PDB file of C-alpha atoms in Angstrom:
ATOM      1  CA  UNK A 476      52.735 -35.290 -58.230  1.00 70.00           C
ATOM      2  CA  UNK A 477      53.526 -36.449 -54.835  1.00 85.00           C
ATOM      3  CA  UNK A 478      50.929 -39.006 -53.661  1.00 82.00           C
ATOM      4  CA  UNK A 479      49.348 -37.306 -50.069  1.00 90.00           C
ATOM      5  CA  UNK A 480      51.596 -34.556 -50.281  1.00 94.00           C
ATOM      6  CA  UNK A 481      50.678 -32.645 -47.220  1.00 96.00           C
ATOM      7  CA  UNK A 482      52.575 -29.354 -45.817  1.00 97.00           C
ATOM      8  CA  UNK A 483      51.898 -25.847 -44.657  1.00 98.00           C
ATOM      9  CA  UNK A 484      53.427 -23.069 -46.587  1.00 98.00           C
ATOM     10  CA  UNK A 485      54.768 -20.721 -43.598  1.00 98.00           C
ATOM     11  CA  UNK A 486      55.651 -16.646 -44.098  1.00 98.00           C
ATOM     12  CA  UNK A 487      55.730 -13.784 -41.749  1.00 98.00           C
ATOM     13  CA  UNK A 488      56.158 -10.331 -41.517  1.00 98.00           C
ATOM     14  CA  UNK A 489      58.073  -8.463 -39.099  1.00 98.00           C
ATOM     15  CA  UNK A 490      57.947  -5.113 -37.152  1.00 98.00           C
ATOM     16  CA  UNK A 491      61.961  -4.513 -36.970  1.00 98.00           C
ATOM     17  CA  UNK A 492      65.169  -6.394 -38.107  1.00 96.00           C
ATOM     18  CA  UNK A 493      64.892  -8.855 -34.829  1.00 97.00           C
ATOM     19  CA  UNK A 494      63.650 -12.308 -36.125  1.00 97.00           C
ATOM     20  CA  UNK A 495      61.218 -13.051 -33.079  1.00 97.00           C
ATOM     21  CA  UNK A 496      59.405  -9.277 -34.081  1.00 98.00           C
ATOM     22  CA  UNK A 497      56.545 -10.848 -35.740  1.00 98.00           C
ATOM     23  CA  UNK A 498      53.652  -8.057 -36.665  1.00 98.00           C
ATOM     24  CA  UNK A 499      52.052 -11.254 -39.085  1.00 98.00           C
ATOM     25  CA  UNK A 500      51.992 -14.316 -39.192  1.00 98.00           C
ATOM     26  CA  UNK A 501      50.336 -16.471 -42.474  1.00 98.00           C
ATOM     27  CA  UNK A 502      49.626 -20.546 -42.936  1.00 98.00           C
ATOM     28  CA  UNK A 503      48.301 -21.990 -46.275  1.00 98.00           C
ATOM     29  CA  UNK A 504      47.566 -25.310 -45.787  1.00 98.00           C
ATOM     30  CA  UNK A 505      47.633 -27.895 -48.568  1.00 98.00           C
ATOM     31  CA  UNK A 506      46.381 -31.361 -48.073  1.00 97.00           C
ATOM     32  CA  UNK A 507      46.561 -34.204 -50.900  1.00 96.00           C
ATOM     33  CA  UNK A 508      48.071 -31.750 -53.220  1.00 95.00           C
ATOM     34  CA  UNK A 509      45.595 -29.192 -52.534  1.00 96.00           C
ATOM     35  CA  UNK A 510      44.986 -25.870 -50.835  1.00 97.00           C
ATOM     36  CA  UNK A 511      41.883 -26.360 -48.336  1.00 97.00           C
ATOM     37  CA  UNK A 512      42.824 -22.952 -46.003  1.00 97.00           C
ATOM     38  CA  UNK A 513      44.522 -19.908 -45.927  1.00 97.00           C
ATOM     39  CA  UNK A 514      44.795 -17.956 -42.550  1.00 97.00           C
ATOM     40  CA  UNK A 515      46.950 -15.277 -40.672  1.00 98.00           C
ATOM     41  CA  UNK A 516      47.071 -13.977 -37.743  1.00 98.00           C
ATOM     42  CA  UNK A 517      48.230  -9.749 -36.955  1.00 98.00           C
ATOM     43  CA  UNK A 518      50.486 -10.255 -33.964  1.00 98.00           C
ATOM     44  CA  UNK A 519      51.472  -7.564 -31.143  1.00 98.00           C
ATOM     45  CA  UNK A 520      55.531  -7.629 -31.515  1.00 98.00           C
ATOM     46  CA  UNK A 521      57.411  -6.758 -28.179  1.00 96.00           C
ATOM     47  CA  UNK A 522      56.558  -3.275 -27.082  1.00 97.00           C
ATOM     48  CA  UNK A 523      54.374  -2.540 -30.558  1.00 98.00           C
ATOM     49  CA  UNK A 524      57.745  -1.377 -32.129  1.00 98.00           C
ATOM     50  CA  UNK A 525      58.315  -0.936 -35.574  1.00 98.00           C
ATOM     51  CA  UNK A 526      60.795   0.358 -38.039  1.00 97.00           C
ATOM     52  CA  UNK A 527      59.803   2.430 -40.967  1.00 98.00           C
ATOM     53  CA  UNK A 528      61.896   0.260 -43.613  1.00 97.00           C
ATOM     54  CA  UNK A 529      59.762  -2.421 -42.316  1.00 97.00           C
ATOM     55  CA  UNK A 530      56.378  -0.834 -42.335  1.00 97.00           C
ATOM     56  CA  UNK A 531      57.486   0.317 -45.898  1.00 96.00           C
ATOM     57  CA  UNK A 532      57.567  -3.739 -47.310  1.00 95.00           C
ATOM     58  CA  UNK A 533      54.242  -5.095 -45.412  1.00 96.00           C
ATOM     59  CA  UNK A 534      52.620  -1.519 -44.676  1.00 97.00           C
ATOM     60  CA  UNK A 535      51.437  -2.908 -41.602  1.00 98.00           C
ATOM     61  CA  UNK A 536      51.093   0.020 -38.874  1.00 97.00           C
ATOM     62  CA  UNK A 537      51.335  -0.157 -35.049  1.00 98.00           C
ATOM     63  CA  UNK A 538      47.844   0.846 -34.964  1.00 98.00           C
ATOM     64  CA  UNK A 539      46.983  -2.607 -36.359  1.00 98.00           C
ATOM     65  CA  UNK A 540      48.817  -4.815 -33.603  1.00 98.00           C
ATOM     66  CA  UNK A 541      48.029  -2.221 -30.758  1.00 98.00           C
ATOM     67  CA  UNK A 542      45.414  -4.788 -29.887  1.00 98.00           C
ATOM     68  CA  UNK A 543      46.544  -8.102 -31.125  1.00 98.00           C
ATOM     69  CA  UNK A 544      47.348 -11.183 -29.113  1.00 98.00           C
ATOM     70  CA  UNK A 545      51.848 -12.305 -28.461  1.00 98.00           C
ATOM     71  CA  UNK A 546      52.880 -14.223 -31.017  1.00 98.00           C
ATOM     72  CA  UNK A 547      52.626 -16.852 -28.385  1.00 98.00           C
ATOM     73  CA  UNK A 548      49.580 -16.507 -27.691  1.00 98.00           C
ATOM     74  CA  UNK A 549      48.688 -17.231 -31.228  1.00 98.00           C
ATOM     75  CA  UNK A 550      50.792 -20.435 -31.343  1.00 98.00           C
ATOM     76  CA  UNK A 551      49.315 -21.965 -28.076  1.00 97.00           C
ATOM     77  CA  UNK A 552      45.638 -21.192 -29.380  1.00 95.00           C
ATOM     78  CA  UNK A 553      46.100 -22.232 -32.438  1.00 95.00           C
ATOM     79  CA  UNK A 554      48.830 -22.121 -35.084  1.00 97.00           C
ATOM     80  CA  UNK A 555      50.673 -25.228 -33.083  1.00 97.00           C
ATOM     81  CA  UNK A 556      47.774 -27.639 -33.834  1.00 96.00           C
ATOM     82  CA  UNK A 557      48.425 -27.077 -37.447  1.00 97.00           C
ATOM     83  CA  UNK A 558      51.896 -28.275 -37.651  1.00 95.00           C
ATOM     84  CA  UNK A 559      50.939 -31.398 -34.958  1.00 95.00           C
ATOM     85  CA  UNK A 560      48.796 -32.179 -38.015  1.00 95.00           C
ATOM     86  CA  UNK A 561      50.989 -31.535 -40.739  1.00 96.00           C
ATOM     87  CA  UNK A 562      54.859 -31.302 -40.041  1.00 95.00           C
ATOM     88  CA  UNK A 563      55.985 -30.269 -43.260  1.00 97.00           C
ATOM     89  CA  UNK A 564      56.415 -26.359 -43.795  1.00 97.00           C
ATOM     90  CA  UNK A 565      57.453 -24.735 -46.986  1.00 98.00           C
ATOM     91  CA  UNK A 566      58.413 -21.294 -47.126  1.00 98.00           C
ATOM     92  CA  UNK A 567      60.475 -19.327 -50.031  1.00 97.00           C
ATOM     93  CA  UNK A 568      63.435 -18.307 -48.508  1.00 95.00           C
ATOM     94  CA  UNK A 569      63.037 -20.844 -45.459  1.00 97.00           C
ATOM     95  CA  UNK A 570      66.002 -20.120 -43.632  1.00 96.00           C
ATOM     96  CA  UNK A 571      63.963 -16.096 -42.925  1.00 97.00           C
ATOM     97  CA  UNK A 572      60.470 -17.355 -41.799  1.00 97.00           C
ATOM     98  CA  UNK A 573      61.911 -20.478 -39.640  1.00 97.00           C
ATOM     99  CA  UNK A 574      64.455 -18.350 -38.352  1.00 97.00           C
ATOM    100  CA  UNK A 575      61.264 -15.941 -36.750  1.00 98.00           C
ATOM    101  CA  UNK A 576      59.616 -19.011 -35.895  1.00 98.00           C
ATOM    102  CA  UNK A 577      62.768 -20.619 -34.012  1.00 97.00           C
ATOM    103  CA  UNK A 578      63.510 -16.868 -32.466  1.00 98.00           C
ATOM    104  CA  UNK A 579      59.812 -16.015 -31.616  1.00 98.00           C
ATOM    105  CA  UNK A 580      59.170 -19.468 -29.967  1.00 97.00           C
ATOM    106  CA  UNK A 581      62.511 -19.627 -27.929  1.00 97.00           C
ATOM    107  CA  UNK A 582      61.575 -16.180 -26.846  1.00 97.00           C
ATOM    108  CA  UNK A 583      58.584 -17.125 -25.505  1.00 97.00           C
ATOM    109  CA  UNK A 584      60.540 -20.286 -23.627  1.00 97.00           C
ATOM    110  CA  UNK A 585      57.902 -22.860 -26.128  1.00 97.00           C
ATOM    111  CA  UNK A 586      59.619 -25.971 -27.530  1.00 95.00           C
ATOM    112  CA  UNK A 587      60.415 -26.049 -31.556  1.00 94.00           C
ATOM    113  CA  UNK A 588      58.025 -27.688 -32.963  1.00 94.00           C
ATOM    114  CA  UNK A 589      59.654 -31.190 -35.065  1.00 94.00           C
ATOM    115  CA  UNK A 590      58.759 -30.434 -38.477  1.00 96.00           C
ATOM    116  CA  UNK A 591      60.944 -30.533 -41.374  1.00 96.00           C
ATOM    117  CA  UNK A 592      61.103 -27.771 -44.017  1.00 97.00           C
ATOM    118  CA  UNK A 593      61.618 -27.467 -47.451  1.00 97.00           C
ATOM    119  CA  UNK A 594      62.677 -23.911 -49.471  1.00 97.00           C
ATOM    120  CA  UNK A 595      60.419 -23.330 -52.681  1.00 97.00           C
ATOM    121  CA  UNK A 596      63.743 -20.491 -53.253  1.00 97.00           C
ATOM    122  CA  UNK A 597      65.656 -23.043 -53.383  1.00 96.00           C
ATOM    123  CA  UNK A 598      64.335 -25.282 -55.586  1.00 96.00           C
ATOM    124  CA  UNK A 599      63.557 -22.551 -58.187  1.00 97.00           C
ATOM    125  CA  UNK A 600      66.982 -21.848 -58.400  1.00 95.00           C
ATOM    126  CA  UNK A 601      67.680 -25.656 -59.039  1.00 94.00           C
ATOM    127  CA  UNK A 602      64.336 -25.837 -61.381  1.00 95.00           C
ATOM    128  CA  UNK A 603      64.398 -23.006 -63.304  1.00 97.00           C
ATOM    129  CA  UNK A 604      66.637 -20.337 -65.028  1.00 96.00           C
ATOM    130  CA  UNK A 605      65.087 -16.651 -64.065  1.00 95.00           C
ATOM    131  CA  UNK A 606      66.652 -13.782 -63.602  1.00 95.00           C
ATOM    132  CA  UNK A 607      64.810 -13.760 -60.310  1.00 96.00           C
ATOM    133  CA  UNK A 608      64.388 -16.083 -57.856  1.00 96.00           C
ATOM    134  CA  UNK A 609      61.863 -13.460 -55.903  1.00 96.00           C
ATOM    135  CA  UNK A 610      58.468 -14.979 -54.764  1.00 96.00           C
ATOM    136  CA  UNK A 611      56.733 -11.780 -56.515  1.00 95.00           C
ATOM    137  CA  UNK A 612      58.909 -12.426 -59.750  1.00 95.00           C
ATOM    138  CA  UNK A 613      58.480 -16.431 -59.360  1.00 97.00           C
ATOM    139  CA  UNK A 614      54.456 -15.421 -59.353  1.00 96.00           C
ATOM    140  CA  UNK A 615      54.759 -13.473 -62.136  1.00 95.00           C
ATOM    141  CA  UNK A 616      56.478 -15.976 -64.420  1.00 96.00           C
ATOM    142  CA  UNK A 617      53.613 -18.701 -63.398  1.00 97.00           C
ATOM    143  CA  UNK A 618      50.413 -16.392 -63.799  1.00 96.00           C
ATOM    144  CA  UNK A 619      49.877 -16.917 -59.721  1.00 96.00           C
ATOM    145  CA  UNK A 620      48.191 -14.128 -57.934  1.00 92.00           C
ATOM    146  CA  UNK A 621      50.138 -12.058 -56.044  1.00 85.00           C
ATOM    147  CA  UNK A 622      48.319  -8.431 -55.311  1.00 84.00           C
ATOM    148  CA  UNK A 623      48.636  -8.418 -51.533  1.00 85.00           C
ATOM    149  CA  UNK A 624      52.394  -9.253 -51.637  1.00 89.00           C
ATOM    150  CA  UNK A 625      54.128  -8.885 -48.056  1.00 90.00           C
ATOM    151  CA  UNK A 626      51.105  -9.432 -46.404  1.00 95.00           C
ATOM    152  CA  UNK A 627      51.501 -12.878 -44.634  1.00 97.00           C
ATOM    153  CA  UNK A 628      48.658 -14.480 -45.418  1.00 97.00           C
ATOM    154  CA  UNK A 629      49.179 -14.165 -49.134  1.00 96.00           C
ATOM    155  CA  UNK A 630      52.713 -14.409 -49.476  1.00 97.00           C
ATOM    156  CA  UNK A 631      51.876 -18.332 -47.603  1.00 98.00           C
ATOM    157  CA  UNK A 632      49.092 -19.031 -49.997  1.00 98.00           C
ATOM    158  CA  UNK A 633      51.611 -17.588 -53.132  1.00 97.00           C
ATOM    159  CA  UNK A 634      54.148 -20.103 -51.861  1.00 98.00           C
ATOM    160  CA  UNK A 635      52.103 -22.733 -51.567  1.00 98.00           C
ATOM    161  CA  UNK A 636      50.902 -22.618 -55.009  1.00 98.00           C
ATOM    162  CA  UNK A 637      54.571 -22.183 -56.077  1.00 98.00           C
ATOM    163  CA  UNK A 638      55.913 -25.089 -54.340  1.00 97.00           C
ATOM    164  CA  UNK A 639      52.982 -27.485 -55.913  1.00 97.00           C
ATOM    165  CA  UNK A 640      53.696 -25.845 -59.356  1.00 96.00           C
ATOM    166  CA  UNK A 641      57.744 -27.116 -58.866  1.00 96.00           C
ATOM    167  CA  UNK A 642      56.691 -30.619 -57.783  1.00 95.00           C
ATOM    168  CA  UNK A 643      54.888 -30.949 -60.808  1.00 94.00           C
ATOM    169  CA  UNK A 644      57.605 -29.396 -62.680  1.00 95.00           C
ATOM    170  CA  UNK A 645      60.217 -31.421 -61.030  1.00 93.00           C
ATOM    171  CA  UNK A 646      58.304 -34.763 -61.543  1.00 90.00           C
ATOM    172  CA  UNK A 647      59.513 -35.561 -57.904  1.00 88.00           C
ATOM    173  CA  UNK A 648      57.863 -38.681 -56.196  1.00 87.00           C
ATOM    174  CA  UNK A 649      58.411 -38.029 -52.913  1.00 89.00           C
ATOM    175  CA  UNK A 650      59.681 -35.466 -50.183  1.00 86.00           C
ATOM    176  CA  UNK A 651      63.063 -37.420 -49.761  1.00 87.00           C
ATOM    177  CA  UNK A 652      63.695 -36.606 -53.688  1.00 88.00           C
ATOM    178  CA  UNK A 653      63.786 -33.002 -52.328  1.00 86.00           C
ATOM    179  CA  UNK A 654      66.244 -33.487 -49.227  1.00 86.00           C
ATOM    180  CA  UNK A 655      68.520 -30.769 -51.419  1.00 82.00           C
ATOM    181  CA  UNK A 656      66.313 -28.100 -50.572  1.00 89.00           C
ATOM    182  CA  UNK A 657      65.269 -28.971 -47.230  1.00 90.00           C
ATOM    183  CA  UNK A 658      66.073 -26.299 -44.191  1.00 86.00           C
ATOM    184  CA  UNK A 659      67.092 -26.989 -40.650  1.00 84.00           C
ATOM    185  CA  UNK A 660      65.002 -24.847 -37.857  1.00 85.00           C
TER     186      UNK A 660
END
């Protein structure tokens, strides 16, 4: 195991097939190689709009984010003083979920945040030999908990419990051991 490993596990859900149309947003935050907090956040997308295929993954409704704060306003109060504290994110299939954060932030004219990312997808496919690569599949093969799949929150904390399982796995030492799985934002 990684000595201090530290990162937030990052997912979100999203209203339509725009990146920045985040309905849900979900942080599990693992500190010294443990989980110590799980949140999320429902999130009014632009004009409450959502797309039925969409609703049909998360089964989120616009009833639920009729009332919720921007996705801005979310990071400004505070998501962003999470990754100050911790820039590492993992997410399974990074290149999605940093792709909503890039589009939802530069939306919103806020600077990226400086974090680098890793892709628990990605190192599953280097790891192990499933037909699957799915988080929900990936869960199933490693007895994790994953009843409230697509909902953001748990879909973070699944991740997060993924990505510590493949560090063990991998017998890596240190984040730079994983550079071949690591994401741009």
């Amino acid at each position: 195991m990684i000595e201090g490993l530290n990162f937030i596990a990052l997912d979100f859900e999203t209203a339509t097939a725009r990146r920045s149309s985040i309905c849900e947003a979900g942080i599990c935050i693992v500190k010294d190689g443990k989980i110590v907090e799980t949140k999320s956040w429902l999130v009014q997308p632009e004009g409450n709009v959502y797309n039925w295929w969409n609703i049909q993954v998360h089964g989120i409704q616009p009833e639920e984010t009729a009332e919720a704060p921007s996705f801005a306003e979310i990071w400004n109060g505070e998501m962003k003083s999470y990754f100050e504290q911790t820039p590492v994110i993992v997410a399974h299939n990074a290149a999605f979920d940093t792709s909503c954060l890039k589009h939802a932030l530069e939306d919103a004219e806020i600077e990226l945040p400086k974090v680098r990312v890793f892709c628990s997808c990605r190192a599953a496919r280097h790891l192990y030999d499933f037909p699957s690569n799915s988080l929900e599949n990936l869960c199933f093969e490693f007895d994790i908990d994953s009843e409230n799949h697509h909902r953001a929150g748990a879909d973070a904390q699944m991740c997060a419990k993924l990505f510590l399982r493949e560090v063990k796995d991998s017998g890596w030492l240190s984040l730079d051991e994983m550079s071949w799985c690591e994401n741009e934002i």
